[in-house]
Amino acid sequence: MLICANLNQPWNSTLPTLALLQKCRTLTDVNQIHGRLITTGFIRSQVLTTKIVLTFSPSPFTPLVDFARYVFFTYLAFRSPKQDEDPFLWNAVIKSYSHGREAQEAFIILCLMLENGVPFDKFSLSLVLKACSQLGLLREGMQVHGLLRKLNFGSDLFLQNCLISYYLRCGFIGYARQLFDRMSMRDSVSYNSMIDGYIKRGMIDLAKELFDVMPLENKNLITWNSMISGYTQLKDGMGLALGLFEKMPDRDLISWNSMINGFVKCGNMEDAQILFDKMPRRDVVSWANMINGYAKVGKIDLARSLFNEMSERDIVVCNAMMAGCVQNGYCGEALEIFYHLPRNCSLQPDSATLLIALSAIAQLGHVDRGLALHHYLKQKKFSLGGRLGVALIDMYSKCGSIKNAVLVFEGIKYKTVDHWNAMIGGLAIHGMGELAFKLLMDMEKLCVEPDDITYIGVLNACGHAGLVKEGLICFDIMRRVHKMVPKLQHYGCVVDILGRAGQIDVARKFIEEMPIEANDVIWRSLLSACKNHENIDVGEPAGKHLITLDSCNSSSYVLLSNMYAGLGMWNAVSSVRLMMKERNLKKIPGCSRIELEGTVHEFFVQDKSHPQVMEIYSLLDSLLTSNSEVTPYVHHG
C-alpha cells in the first residue's frame, strides 16, 4: 500500500501525486494513483500524464509499464500532431516494447505513427530495428530498411550501424557486409559490428581482413579484444593472439582474461600462469579461469591453492572450484565448499552451485544429504522445471531411492525431454525395464518428442531386464517412426540386449551388418556375453580382435582370460596373463559403495582394509551356507 499523500500540500496540487509516482511497485499502487488522478481531475493534466509515461515506461515492474502505456494511448497519443513535434513520448513507449516483452509491438506502434501523421526520428527507427533483431523479424526489419531508403535517413551513420547490427543478429551476414561496403562513411561501431559478426560465426580470416584495413584511429579496445577472442578459437591460434596482445596500445581486464581463457582451453597452464602473475589487476573471472584450467588438467591441488589464496570470493569462483573437485573425483571436498558457503563466505548458492552439489551427492551415494538438499530447494522455492529437476531425479536414482526419483518426476508439471530421460535412466539403473519402456510409450501418447538419449536409456533398461522384444521394438520405433539415424551407442545397446539374452550368433551378425564400424565398447559387450554364455567359437575371435583394436585396455584381456578360465583352458589363460605382464597392464579393481546410518562404506575386490572385515566375511559365509541348504521352490503355473 502507498502511504497517504502529504496533507500539508493544497488539495489541488500535483506534487503529492508526483511524489507517489516514485514509490509505485504493484498493481494496487497503480490503482491508487489512477483513482487519485480521476477524483482530482489531474488525469487531464498533460504535464502530469507526460510525467507518468516517462517515469513508468522504463520500469522493471509490469503493472507500471502497462499503466504508462494506457495513459499514453488514452490521453496523449492521438492529439493533433504538429509537423515539428518531438516524438520523445512515442519513443519512450516504443522502447518499453523493444527492450522488454512483446517486442513485436514496437513495429506496430511505428505503423500507427505513420498512419496518424506523427513525426518520428532516427531513435524511433533504431528502437524498432532493435525489436525486429531481437525476434528475428526479417520482413518487418526489411520494411524499416526500405522506409529509410525512401526518406532522408538512408545515409545516417547511426541508423546504418543499427541496420548492420540487425542483419547480423538475424543471421544475414552477407546483407550486413553489403551495407558495410556501400557506406560512404564508417566509424568504429561499423567495423566492430562486422568483425564481431564474423568472429561469432568462426569466420576469423574475414574478420582479420577487416581488422587489417581498419584505420588505426578507429581501433579501440573492443576491436583488439574481439580479434584476440577470434584467434583463441583457432586450433593453433594462441601464437597469433599473443602477438596481437603484445601490440595492443592499451589493455583491460577483458584482454587479459581472454588470453588466459585461451591458454586454459588448450591446456597450456604454464603460459596461463605467467599471464595471471603479470596481471596488473584481477577479477573473479581471472581466478575462476585459472581454477577451472588446473582442474581440467587434473591439478586439483594447484586449483585449491589458488582458491585458498583469494581474499574475497564470489559464487562463480566457488562453482568453478566445486566443479573441478567433482570432475577429479573429490566429491566430498566439493560438498565441503558447498556447506561452507553461507558460513564463511556469506554467499547464496545459485542454480549452478546446486547442480554441482547434486552431482557430487549422486556420485557419493549420500541419500540423506540428497534429501536435505531437496528440502532446501523446496524451502527456497527453486523451480524443478529445468536442469535442477533433472539433476534431482538423477541423484535419487543413483543413490538407490527410485521411489523418491519417481515422486520428483511426477511432481513436475511441465516436463522437458530431459526429465523423461533422467527418469528412464534411473529406471534402467534399477533394472525396471518394463517401466522404462512404458515411459517411452507414455511419451508417444503425450506427443513428447524423444531424442537419442531417450532411446539409449530405454535400450539400456531393456538390456538389464532381459526384454529382447521390447528393446528391438524400441530400436525400430527410433528408426521408422522418428526417422532418427542410430549412433554407435544405440547399436551397442542392441548388441548388449542380444548378448545378455544369450543370442550370441544374432548379436555377431548384427555387428557385421551395422552400417558403421563397431568400436571397442561393442566388441567388449559381445565378448562379455560370450564369457557369460561360454561361447568360445564367437568369443575367442571377438577377444583377439578387441585386443588388436584396443591394446592398452586391461579389461579386454581380463574378459578373454576369464572366458578361458570358465572353460578350463588354463594354457590360454596363462598366455593372456603373460601378454598383460609384457605390456605392463594392470586390472583396475572394482569398487562398491553402501551407505549405512549416514556413513558411506567402500569395498574393493579382495580388499581387507575395512575395520569390520572379519564380521562381514563371517556373515557372508553363514549366508552362503544357509542358502546351499535351501531347496529351490519351483512354481508350476
PDB file of N, CA, C and O in Angstrom, residues 322-323 325-327 329-339 349 351-377 388 390-401 404 429 593-595 598-602:
ATOM      1  N   MET A 322      34.219 -26.068  -6.984  1.00  0.00           N
ATOM      2  CA  MET A 322      33.388 -27.253  -6.730  1.00  0.00           C
ATOM      3  C   MET A 322      33.347 -28.165  -7.954  1.00  0.00           C
ATOM      4  O   MET A 322      33.506 -29.384  -7.838  1.00  0.00           O
ATOM      5  N   ALA A 323      33.152 -27.566  -9.133  1.00  0.00           N
ATOM      6  CA  ALA A 323      33.085 -28.356 -10.373  1.00  0.00           C
ATOM      7  C   ALA A 323      34.404 -29.082 -10.615  1.00  0.00           C
ATOM      8  O   ALA A 323      34.421 -30.246 -11.025  1.00  0.00           O
ATOM      9  N   CYS A 325      36.554 -30.077  -8.343  1.00  0.00           N
ATOM     10  CA  CYS A 325      36.630 -31.195  -7.391  1.00  0.00           C
ATOM     11  C   CYS A 325      35.815 -32.400  -7.883  1.00  0.00           C
ATOM     12  O   CYS A 325      36.286 -33.539  -7.851  1.00  0.00           O
ATOM     13  N   VAL A 326      34.601 -32.135  -8.350  1.00  0.00           N
ATOM     14  CA  VAL A 326      33.728 -33.221  -8.816  1.00  0.00           C
ATOM     15  C   VAL A 326      34.329 -33.903 -10.040  1.00  0.00           C
ATOM     16  O   VAL A 326      34.340 -35.140 -10.138  1.00  0.00           O
ATOM     17  N   GLN A 327      34.874 -33.107 -10.980  1.00  0.00           N
ATOM     18  CA  GLN A 327      35.482 -33.668 -12.202  1.00  0.00           C
ATOM     19  C   GLN A 327      36.642 -34.602 -11.882  1.00  0.00           C
ATOM     20  O   GLN A 327      36.903 -35.568 -12.602  1.00  0.00           O
ATOM     21  N   GLY A 329      36.971 -36.343  -9.032  1.00  0.00           N
ATOM     22  CA  GLY A 329      36.606 -37.384  -8.081  1.00  0.00           C
ATOM     23  C   GLY A 329      36.656 -36.985  -6.621  1.00  0.00           C
ATOM     24  O   GLY A 329      36.524 -37.833  -5.739  1.00  0.00           O
ATOM     25  N   TYR A 330      36.848 -35.689  -6.332  1.00  0.00           N
ATOM     26  CA  TYR A 330      36.886 -35.220  -4.940  1.00  0.00           C
ATOM     27  C   TYR A 330      35.520 -34.656  -4.550  1.00  0.00           C
ATOM     28  O   TYR A 330      35.366 -33.465  -4.252  1.00  0.00           O
ATOM     29  N   CYS A 331      34.535 -35.528  -4.576  1.00  0.00           N
ATOM     30  CA  CYS A 331      33.157 -35.073  -4.349  1.00  0.00           C
ATOM     31  C   CYS A 331      32.924 -34.591  -2.918  1.00  0.00           C
ATOM     32  O   CYS A 331      32.166 -33.654  -2.675  1.00  0.00           O
ATOM     33  N   GLY A 332      33.583 -35.240  -1.974  1.00  0.00           N
ATOM     34  CA  GLY A 332      33.462 -34.820  -0.577  1.00  0.00           C
ATOM     35  C   GLY A 332      33.968 -33.405  -0.367  1.00  0.00           C
ATOM     36  O   GLY A 332      33.348 -32.605   0.343  1.00  0.00           O
ATOM     37  N   GLU A 333      35.096 -33.066  -1.022  1.00  0.00           N
ATOM     38  CA  GLU A 333      35.662 -31.715  -0.918  1.00  0.00           C
ATOM     39  C   GLU A 333      34.732 -30.692  -1.559  1.00  0.00           C
ATOM     40  O   GLU A 333      34.592 -29.567  -1.074  1.00  0.00           O
ATOM     41  N   ALA A 334      34.088 -31.074  -2.665  1.00  0.00           N
ATOM     42  CA  ALA A 334      33.127 -30.174  -3.324  1.00  0.00           C
ATOM     43  C   ALA A 334      31.979 -29.850  -2.375  1.00  0.00           C
ATOM     44  O   ALA A 334      31.561 -28.685  -2.257  1.00  0.00           O
ATOM     45  N   LEU A 335      31.466 -30.861  -1.683  1.00  0.00           N
ATOM     46  CA  LEU A 335      30.363 -30.633  -0.737  1.00  0.00           C
ATOM     47  C   LEU A 335      30.814 -29.832   0.466  1.00  0.00           C
ATOM     48  O   LEU A 335      30.048 -29.031   1.018  1.00  0.00           O
ATOM     49  N   GLU A 336      32.063 -30.003   0.859  1.00  0.00           N
ATOM     50  CA  GLU A 336      32.609 -29.211   1.975  1.00  0.00           C
ATOM     51  C   GLU A 336      32.565 -27.723   1.633  1.00  0.00           C
ATOM     52  O   GLU A 336      32.175 -26.887   2.446  1.00  0.00           O
ATOM     53  N   ILE A 337      32.979 -27.379   0.400  1.00  0.00           N
ATOM     54  CA  ILE A 337      32.916 -25.971  -0.051  1.00  0.00           C
ATOM     55  C   ILE A 337      31.466 -25.506  -0.062  1.00  0.00           C
ATOM     56  O   ILE A 337      31.155 -24.393   0.375  1.00  0.00           O
ATOM     57  N   PHE A 338      30.572 -26.370  -0.551  1.00  0.00           N
ATOM     58  CA  PHE A 338      29.152 -26.024  -0.638  1.00  0.00           C
ATOM     59  C   PHE A 338      28.566 -25.699   0.740  1.00  0.00           C
ATOM     60  O   PHE A 338      27.879 -24.693   0.914  1.00  0.00           O
ATOM     61  N   TYR A 339      28.874 -26.537   1.725  1.00  0.00           N
ATOM     62  CA  TYR A 339      28.303 -26.331   3.057  1.00  0.00           C
ATOM     63  C   TYR A 339      28.917 -25.118   3.779  1.00  0.00           C
ATOM     64  O   TYR A 339      28.317 -24.583   4.699  1.00  0.00           O
ATOM     65  N   PRO A 349      23.952 -19.980  -2.685  1.00  0.00           N
ATOM     66  CA  PRO A 349      24.161 -20.813  -3.876  1.00  0.00           C
ATOM     67  C   PRO A 349      23.173 -20.470  -4.986  1.00  0.00           C
ATOM     68  O   PRO A 349      22.016 -20.146  -4.701  1.00  0.00           O
ATOM     69  N   SER A 351      21.739 -21.694  -9.103  1.00  0.00           N
ATOM     70  CA  SER A 351      21.344 -22.962  -9.737  1.00  0.00           C
ATOM     71  C   SER A 351      22.563 -23.814 -10.106  1.00  0.00           C
ATOM     72  O   SER A 351      22.548 -25.033  -9.938  1.00  0.00           O
ATOM     73  N   ALA A 352      23.630 -23.153 -10.590  1.00  0.00           N
ATOM     74  CA  ALA A 352      24.838 -23.896 -10.981  1.00  0.00           C
ATOM     75  C   ALA A 352      25.460 -24.578  -9.762  1.00  0.00           C
ATOM     76  O   ALA A 352      25.889 -25.738  -9.841  1.00  0.00           O
ATOM     77  N   THR A 353      25.508 -23.876  -8.630  1.00  0.00           N
ATOM     78  CA  THR A 353      26.055 -24.450  -7.390  1.00  0.00           C
ATOM     79  C   THR A 353      25.284 -25.699  -6.995  1.00  0.00           C
ATOM     80  O   THR A 353      25.862 -26.738  -6.653  1.00  0.00           O
ATOM     81  N   LEU A 354      23.969 -25.587  -7.045  1.00  0.00           N
ATOM     82  CA  LEU A 354      23.103 -26.693  -6.614  1.00  0.00           C
ATOM     83  C   LEU A 354      23.221 -27.892  -7.557  1.00  0.00           C
ATOM     84  O   LEU A 354      23.192 -29.044  -7.118  1.00  0.00           O
ATOM     85  N   LEU A 355      23.401 -27.625  -8.849  1.00  0.00           N
ATOM     86  CA  LEU A 355      23.597 -28.716  -9.816  1.00  0.00           C
ATOM     87  C   LEU A 355      24.885 -29.485  -9.511  1.00  0.00           C
ATOM     88  O   LEU A 355      24.909 -30.717  -9.542  1.00  0.00           O
ATOM     89  N   ILE A 356      25.953 -28.742  -9.200  1.00  0.00           N
ATOM     90  CA  ILE A 356      27.232 -29.382  -8.886  1.00  0.00           C
ATOM     91  C   ILE A 356      27.107 -30.193  -7.593  1.00  0.00           C
ATOM     92  O   ILE A 356      27.596 -31.327  -7.500  1.00  0.00           O
ATOM     93  N   ALA A 357      26.434 -29.605  -6.595  1.00  0.00           N
ATOM     94  CA  ALA A 357      26.253 -30.298  -5.309  1.00  0.00           C
ATOM     95  C   ALA A 357      25.451 -31.593  -5.498  1.00  0.00           C
ATOM     96  O   ALA A 357      25.792 -32.637  -4.928  1.00  0.00           O
ATOM     97  N   LEU A 358      24.399 -31.539  -6.297  1.00  0.00           N
ATOM     98  CA  LEU A 358      23.596 -32.742  -6.554  1.00  0.00           C
ATOM     99  C   LEU A 358      24.415 -33.814  -7.272  1.00  0.00           C
ATOM    100  O   LEU A 358      24.288 -35.007  -6.985  1.00  0.00           O
ATOM    101  N   SER A 359      25.279 -33.386  -8.197  1.00  0.00           N
ATOM    102  CA  SER A 359      26.140 -34.325  -8.906  1.00  0.00           C
ATOM    103  C   SER A 359      27.110 -35.001  -7.935  1.00  0.00           C
ATOM    104  O   SER A 359      27.344 -36.211  -8.014  1.00  0.00           O
ATOM    105  N   ALA A 360      27.670 -34.213  -7.008  1.00  0.00           N
ATOM    106  CA  ALA A 360      28.597 -34.759  -6.007  1.00  0.00           C
ATOM    107  C   ALA A 360      27.892 -35.777  -5.112  1.00  0.00           C
ATOM    108  O   ALA A 360      28.424 -36.858  -4.827  1.00  0.00           O
ATOM    109  N   ILE A 361      26.690 -35.432  -4.672  1.00  0.00           N
ATOM    110  CA  ILE A 361      25.915 -36.335  -3.808  1.00  0.00           C
ATOM    111  C   ILE A 361      25.587 -37.628  -4.555  1.00  0.00           C
ATOM    112  O   ILE A 361      25.672 -38.724  -3.994  1.00  0.00           O
ATOM    113  N   ALA A 362      25.226 -37.503  -5.838  1.00  0.00           N
ATOM    114  CA  ALA A 362      24.898 -38.679  -6.650  1.00  0.00           C
ATOM    115  C   ALA A 362      26.102 -39.608  -6.765  1.00  0.00           C
ATOM    116  O   ALA A 362      25.974 -40.836  -6.655  1.00  0.00           O
ATOM    117  N   GLN A 363      27.294 -39.033  -6.972  1.00  0.00           N
ATOM    118  CA  GLN A 363      28.490 -39.859  -7.117  1.00  0.00           C
ATOM    119  C   GLN A 363      28.888 -40.539  -5.807  1.00  0.00           C
ATOM    120  O   GLN A 363      29.423 -41.643  -5.804  1.00  0.00           O
ATOM    121  N   LEU A 364      28.615 -39.856  -4.687  1.00  0.00           N
ATOM    122  CA  LEU A 364      28.954 -40.431  -3.377  1.00  0.00           C
ATOM    123  C   LEU A 364      27.890 -41.398  -2.869  1.00  0.00           C
ATOM    124  O   LEU A 364      28.161 -42.230  -2.010  1.00  0.00           O
ATOM    125  N   GLY A 365      26.652 -41.236  -3.370  1.00  0.00           N
ATOM    126  CA  GLY A 365      25.551 -42.074  -2.903  1.00  0.00           C
ATOM    127  C   GLY A 365      25.013 -41.677  -1.544  1.00  0.00           C
ATOM    128  O   GLY A 365      24.415 -42.490  -0.842  1.00  0.00           O
ATOM    129  N   HIS A 366      25.191 -40.401  -1.160  1.00  0.00           N
ATOM    130  CA  HIS A 366      24.720 -39.904   0.142  1.00  0.00           C
ATOM    131  C   HIS A 366      23.251 -39.509   0.055  1.00  0.00           C
ATOM    132  O   HIS A 366      22.924 -38.343  -0.132  1.00  0.00           O
ATOM    133  N   VAL A 367      22.346 -40.442   0.206  1.00  0.00           N
ATOM    134  CA  VAL A 367      20.926 -40.136   0.030  1.00  0.00           C
ATOM    135  C   VAL A 367      20.407 -39.173   1.100  1.00  0.00           C
ATOM    136  O   VAL A 367      19.539 -38.335   0.831  1.00  0.00           O
ATOM    137  N   ASP A 368      20.943 -39.236   2.323  1.00  0.00           N
ATOM    138  CA  ASP A 368      20.499 -38.325   3.389  1.00  0.00           C
ATOM    139  C   ASP A 368      20.815 -36.875   3.040  1.00  0.00           C
ATOM    140  O   ASP A 368      20.008 -35.974   3.260  1.00  0.00           O
ATOM    141  N   ARG A 369      22.008 -36.667   2.496  1.00  0.00           N
ATOM    142  CA  ARG A 369      22.381 -35.308   2.065  1.00  0.00           C
ATOM    143  C   ARG A 369      21.510 -34.867   0.896  1.00  0.00           C
ATOM    144  O   ARG A 369      21.175 -33.684   0.775  1.00  0.00           O
ATOM    145  N   GLY A 370      21.175 -35.816   0.035  1.00  0.00           N
ATOM    146  CA  GLY A 370      20.286 -35.510  -1.088  1.00  0.00           C
ATOM    147  C   GLY A 370      18.916 -35.078  -0.620  1.00  0.00           C
ATOM    148  O   GLY A 370      18.337 -34.115  -1.142  1.00  0.00           O
ATOM    149  N   LEU A 371      18.386 -35.759   0.381  1.00  0.00           N
ATOM    150  CA  LEU A 371      17.079 -35.392   0.956  1.00  0.00           C
ATOM    151  C   LEU A 371      17.126 -33.998   1.555  1.00  0.00           C
ATOM    152  O   LEU A 371      16.200 -33.203   1.403  1.00  0.00           O
ATOM    153  N   ALA A 372      18.233 -33.696   2.265  1.00  0.00           N
ATOM    154  CA  ALA A 372      18.383 -32.372   2.884  1.00  0.00           C
ATOM    155  C   ALA A 372      18.446 -31.276   1.821  1.00  0.00           C
ATOM    156  O   ALA A 372      17.832 -30.210   1.967  1.00  0.00           O
ATOM    157  N   LEU A 373      19.171 -31.553   0.738  1.00  0.00           N
ATOM    158  CA  LEU A 373      19.275 -30.555  -0.339  1.00  0.00           C
ATOM    159  C   LEU A 373      17.935 -30.387  -1.053  1.00  0.00           C
ATOM    160  O   LEU A 373      17.561 -29.267  -1.435  1.00  0.00           O
ATOM    161  N   HIS A 374      17.192 -31.466  -1.219  1.00  0.00           N
ATOM    162  CA  HIS A 374      15.851 -31.395  -1.803  1.00  0.00           C
ATOM    163  C   HIS A 374      14.957 -30.512  -0.944  1.00  0.00           C
ATOM    164  O   HIS A 374      14.196 -29.670  -1.456  1.00  0.00           O
ATOM    165  N   HIS A 375      15.046 -30.664   0.374  1.00  0.00           N
ATOM    166  CA  HIS A 375      14.272 -29.833   1.302  1.00  0.00           C
ATOM    167  C   HIS A 375      14.650 -28.358   1.143  1.00  0.00           C
ATOM    168  O   HIS A 375      13.791 -27.473   1.153  1.00  0.00           O
ATOM    169  N   TYR A 376      15.949 -28.090   0.964  1.00  0.00           N
ATOM    170  CA  TYR A 376      16.431 -26.716   0.770  1.00  0.00           C
ATOM    171  C   TYR A 376      15.841 -26.120  -0.512  1.00  0.00           C
ATOM    172  O   TYR A 376      15.417 -24.956  -0.535  1.00  0.00           O
ATOM    173  N   LEU A 377      15.806 -26.920  -1.584  1.00  0.00           N
ATOM    174  CA  LEU A 377      15.240 -26.443  -2.860  1.00  0.00           C
ATOM    175  C   LEU A 377      13.768 -26.070  -2.702  1.00  0.00           C
ATOM    176  O   LEU A 377      13.306 -25.065  -3.253  1.00  0.00           O
ATOM    177  N   LEU A 388      17.581 -28.392 -12.642  1.00  0.00           N
ATOM    178  CA  LEU A 388      17.606 -28.823 -11.238  1.00  0.00           C
ATOM    179  C   LEU A 388      16.723 -30.049 -11.017  1.00  0.00           C
ATOM    180  O   LEU A 388      17.091 -30.967 -10.276  1.00  0.00           O
ATOM    181  N   VAL A 390      15.994 -32.286 -13.267  1.00  0.00           N
ATOM    182  CA  VAL A 390      16.692 -33.402 -13.918  1.00  0.00           C
ATOM    183  C   VAL A 390      17.771 -33.957 -12.985  1.00  0.00           C
ATOM    184  O   VAL A 390      17.891 -35.170 -12.786  1.00  0.00           O
ATOM    185  N   ALA A 391      18.567 -33.032 -12.403  1.00  0.00           N
ATOM    186  CA  ALA A 391      19.656 -33.447 -11.506  1.00  0.00           C
ATOM    187  C   ALA A 391      19.125 -34.135 -10.254  1.00  0.00           C
ATOM    188  O   ALA A 391      19.747 -35.075  -9.744  1.00  0.00           O
ATOM    189  N   LEU A 392      17.973 -33.680  -9.754  1.00  0.00           N
ATOM    190  CA  LEU A 392      17.377 -34.266  -8.549  1.00  0.00           C
ATOM    191  C   LEU A 392      16.912 -35.705  -8.816  1.00  0.00           C
ATOM    192  O   LEU A 392      17.146 -36.616  -8.007  1.00  0.00           O
ATOM    193  N   ILE A 393      16.251 -35.910  -9.960  1.00  0.00           N
ATOM    194  CA  ILE A 393      15.825 -37.267 -10.353  1.00  0.00           C
ATOM    195  C   ILE A 393      17.040 -38.174 -10.489  1.00  0.00           C
ATOM    196  O   ILE A 393      17.059 -39.305  -9.993  1.00  0.00           O
ATOM    197  N   ASP A 394      18.080 -37.656 -11.141  1.00  0.00           N
ATOM    198  CA  ASP A 394      19.305 -38.427 -11.350  1.00  0.00           C
ATOM    199  C   ASP A 394      19.974 -38.777 -10.020  1.00  0.00           C
ATOM    200  O   ASP A 394      20.435 -39.907  -9.815  1.00  0.00           O
ATOM    201  N   MET A 395      20.005 -37.796  -9.099  1.00  0.00           N
ATOM    202  CA  MET A 395      20.639 -38.021  -7.790  1.00  0.00           C
ATOM    203  C   MET A 395      19.933 -39.129  -7.021  1.00  0.00           C
ATOM    204  O   MET A 395      20.564 -40.056  -6.513  1.00  0.00           O
ATOM    205  N   TYR A 396      18.595 -39.041  -6.931  1.00  0.00           N
ATOM    206  CA  TYR A 396      17.844 -40.057  -6.190  1.00  0.00           C
ATOM    207  C   TYR A 396      18.035 -41.440  -6.826  1.00  0.00           C
ATOM    208  O   TYR A 396      18.181 -42.446  -6.122  1.00  0.00           O
ATOM    209  N   SER A 397      18.039 -41.486  -8.148  1.00  0.00           N
ATOM    210  CA  SER A 397      18.216 -42.775  -8.845  1.00  0.00           C
ATOM    211  C   SER A 397      19.555 -43.392  -8.512  1.00  0.00           C
ATOM    212  O   SER A 397      19.650 -44.580  -8.182  1.00  0.00           O
ATOM    213  N   LYS A 398      20.621 -42.584  -8.571  1.00  0.00           N
ATOM    214  CA  LYS A 398      21.967 -43.102  -8.327  1.00  0.00           C
ATOM    215  C   LYS A 398      22.212 -43.408  -6.853  1.00  0.00           C
ATOM    216  O   LYS A 398      23.097 -44.205  -6.528  1.00  0.00           O
ATOM    217  N   CYS A 399      21.442 -42.767  -5.972  1.00  0.00           N
ATOM    218  CA  CYS A 399      21.568 -43.054  -4.539  1.00  0.00           C
ATOM    219  C   CYS A 399      20.698 -44.235  -4.113  1.00  0.00           C
ATOM    220  O   CYS A 399      20.625 -44.565  -2.925  1.00  0.00           O
ATOM    221  N   GLY A 400      20.002 -44.845  -5.068  1.00  0.00           N
ATOM    222  CA  GLY A 400      19.210 -46.037  -4.771  1.00  0.00           C
ATOM    223  C   GLY A 400      17.788 -45.780  -4.341  1.00  0.00           C
ATOM    224  O   GLY A 400      17.053 -46.710  -4.004  1.00  0.00           O
ATOM    225  N   SER A 401      17.360 -44.501  -4.338  1.00  0.00           N
ATOM    226  CA  SER A 401      15.997 -44.175  -3.902  1.00  0.00           C
ATOM    227  C   SER A 401      15.114 -43.897  -5.109  1.00  0.00           C
ATOM    228  O   SER A 401      14.741 -42.749  -5.384  1.00  0.00           O
ATOM    229  N   ASN A 404      11.741 -41.968  -4.511  1.00  0.00           N
ATOM    230  CA  ASN A 404      11.827 -40.507  -4.453  1.00  0.00           C
ATOM    231  C   ASN A 404      12.024 -39.901  -5.834  1.00  0.00           C
ATOM    232  O   ASN A 404      11.506 -38.823  -6.134  1.00  0.00           O
ATOM    233  N   ILE A 429      18.907 -48.089 -14.349  1.00  0.00           N
ATOM    234  CA  ILE A 429      19.884 -48.428 -13.310  1.00  0.00           C
ATOM    235  C   ILE A 429      19.314 -49.476 -12.357  1.00  0.00           C
ATOM    236  O   ILE A 429      20.020 -50.372 -11.897  1.00  0.00           O
ATOM    237  N   ARG A 593      29.995 -49.252  -3.153  1.00  0.00           N
ATOM    238  CA  ARG A 593      29.728 -48.370  -2.013  1.00  0.00           C
ATOM    239  C   ARG A 593      28.370 -48.698  -1.432  1.00  0.00           C
ATOM    240  O   ARG A 593      27.439 -49.011  -2.163  1.00  0.00           O
ATOM    241  N   ILE A 594      28.272 -48.586  -0.100  1.00  0.00           N
ATOM    242  CA  ILE A 594      26.979 -48.746   0.567  1.00  0.00           C
ATOM    243  C   ILE A 594      26.890 -47.749   1.707  1.00  0.00           C
ATOM    244  O   ILE A 594      27.871 -47.510   2.414  1.00  0.00           O
ATOM    245  N   GLU A 595      25.727 -47.088   1.821  1.00  0.00           N
ATOM    246  CA  GLU A 595      25.531 -46.112   2.895  1.00  0.00           C
ATOM    247  C   GLU A 595      24.762 -46.767   4.041  1.00  0.00           C
ATOM    248  O   GLU A 595      23.729 -47.407   3.838  1.00  0.00           O
ATOM    249  N   GLY A 598      24.136 -42.959   7.532  1.00  0.00           N
ATOM    250  CA  GLY A 598      24.812 -41.710   7.177  1.00  0.00           C
ATOM    251  C   GLY A 598      26.273 -41.854   6.808  1.00  0.00           C
ATOM    252  O   GLY A 598      26.912 -40.896   6.387  1.00  0.00           O
ATOM    253  N   THR A 599      26.850 -43.046   6.960  1.00  0.00           N
ATOM    254  CA  THR A 599      28.262 -43.270   6.618  1.00  0.00           C
ATOM    255  C   THR A 599      28.353 -44.144   5.373  1.00  0.00           C
ATOM    256  O   THR A 599      27.691 -45.177   5.283  1.00  0.00           O
ATOM    257  N   VAL A 600      29.193 -43.722   4.399  1.00  0.00           N
ATOM    258  CA  VAL A 600      29.378 -44.485   3.169  1.00  0.00           C
ATOM    259  C   VAL A 600      30.594 -45.393   3.333  1.00  0.00           C
ATOM    260  O   VAL A 600      31.685 -44.939   3.660  1.00  0.00           O
ATOM    261  N   HIS A 601      30.403 -46.697   3.102  1.00  0.00           N
ATOM    262  CA  HIS A 601      31.480 -47.693   3.201  1.00  0.00           C
ATOM    263  C   HIS A 601      31.886 -48.121   1.799  1.00  0.00           C
ATOM    264  O   HIS A 601      31.033 -48.423   0.963  1.00  0.00           O
ATOM    265  N   GLU A 602      33.197 -48.151   1.526  1.00  0.00           N
ATOM    266  CA  GLU A 602      33.728 -48.557   0.229  1.00  0.00           C
ATOM    267  C   GLU A 602      34.380 -49.926   0.341  1.00  0.00           C
ATOM    268  O   GLU A 602      35.091 -50.222   1.306  1.00  0.00           O
TER     269      GLU A 602
END
